Amino acid sequence: QPAIDACAPGDTVLVGPGTYTGPANRNLDCHGVDLVLISDSGRDMTIINCQRDGRGVYLHSGETAAATIAGITITNGLIDGRGAGAYIQNASCTIKDARISAGEALYGGGLLFSYSPESRVEHTEIMDNGPSYSGGGFSCGDSNVDFVSVLFQGNASAEGGGGRIIRSDVSFSDVQFLLNRATA
């Protein structure tokens, strides 16, 4: 978070390999600044482990699709609310070459988009999130989201194991839903 707080629009935070834990490495908030948070070693080597104490990323201050999260794994998010991996509310973002896993939230165990006008998720794995009440892998409400080359696997919830869409314009291209489950 301290590196993100020092950014101006268009800046890049280059994250080295490792597993990042603790309060400064979860609930990451760009505070309305369109920046790029990117790994220099890829998602297998760069991991944000929320330790089941909060979410990975929370964008809620009007960020645009220029706000980018790339090459990072976000895992073990736990929130009694929305979006354990990432919660995009009244903002947009681009998530690419990422992995969102083992998140648990009431809505959107992996990702939750709410009033997101132009988000995009590409070349990303959304795996083993849930159980959630609704939208194990993702949840979209009143949003426009494009999913391109995304794998949704092993996600679970009472409703919409792979995902949940309400009043949204969502597109899927080269997307796989495998072994997701809903119990209702």
PDB file of C-alpha atoms in Angstrom, residues 59 62-63 82 87-92 112-119 139-145 166-168:
ATOM      1  CA  LEU A  59     -11.132   0.013  -6.137  1.00  0.00           C
ATOM      2  CA  GLY A  62     -13.665   6.285  -9.994  1.00  0.00           C
ATOM      3  CA  GLU A  63     -10.617   4.465 -11.346  1.00  0.00           C
ATOM      4  CA  ARG A  82     -18.249  -8.486  -1.223  1.00  0.00           C
ATOM      5  CA  TYR A  87     -14.029  -5.584  -5.228  1.00  0.00           C
ATOM      6  CA  ILE A  88     -14.503  -3.042  -8.025  1.00  0.00           C
ATOM      7  CA  GLN A  89     -17.261  -0.590  -7.046  1.00  0.00           C
ATOM      8  CA  ASN A  90     -18.039   2.684  -8.851  1.00  0.00           C
ATOM      9  CA  ALA A  91     -14.771   2.169 -10.720  1.00  0.00           C
ATOM     10  CA  SER A  92     -13.238   0.090 -13.480  1.00  0.00           C
ATOM     11  CA  LEU A 112     -17.164  -8.542  -7.534  1.00  0.00           C
ATOM     12  CA  PHE A 113     -18.027  -5.735  -9.957  1.00  0.00           C
ATOM     13  CA  SER A 114     -20.663  -3.207  -8.879  1.00  0.00           C
ATOM     14  CA  TYR A 115     -21.449  -0.158 -11.048  1.00  0.00           C
ATOM     15  CA  SER A 116     -18.267  -0.790 -13.005  1.00  0.00           C
ATOM     16  CA  PRO A 117     -18.612   0.894 -16.407  1.00  0.00           C
ATOM     17  CA  GLU A 118     -15.734  -0.707 -18.368  1.00  0.00           C
ATOM     18  CA  SER A 119     -13.753  -3.475 -16.689  1.00  0.00           C
ATOM     19  CA  SER A 139     -20.466 -11.415  -9.353  1.00  0.00           C
ATOM     20  CA  CYS A 140     -21.472  -8.531 -11.629  1.00  0.00           C
ATOM     21  CA  GLY A 141     -24.192  -6.030 -10.812  1.00  0.00           C
ATOM     22  CA  ASP A 142     -24.984  -2.983 -12.956  1.00  0.00           C
ATOM     23  CA  SER A 143     -21.621  -3.357 -14.696  1.00  0.00           C
ATOM     24  CA  ASN A 144     -19.965  -3.793 -18.082  1.00  0.00           C
ATOM     25  CA  VAL A 145     -17.252  -6.450 -17.945  1.00  0.00           C
ATOM     26  CA  ILE A 166     -27.515  -9.027 -12.581  1.00  0.00           C
ATOM     27  CA  ARG A 167     -28.440  -6.039 -14.796  1.00  0.00           C
ATOM     28  CA  SER A 168     -25.040  -6.144 -16.472  1.00  0.00           C
TER      29      SER A 168
END
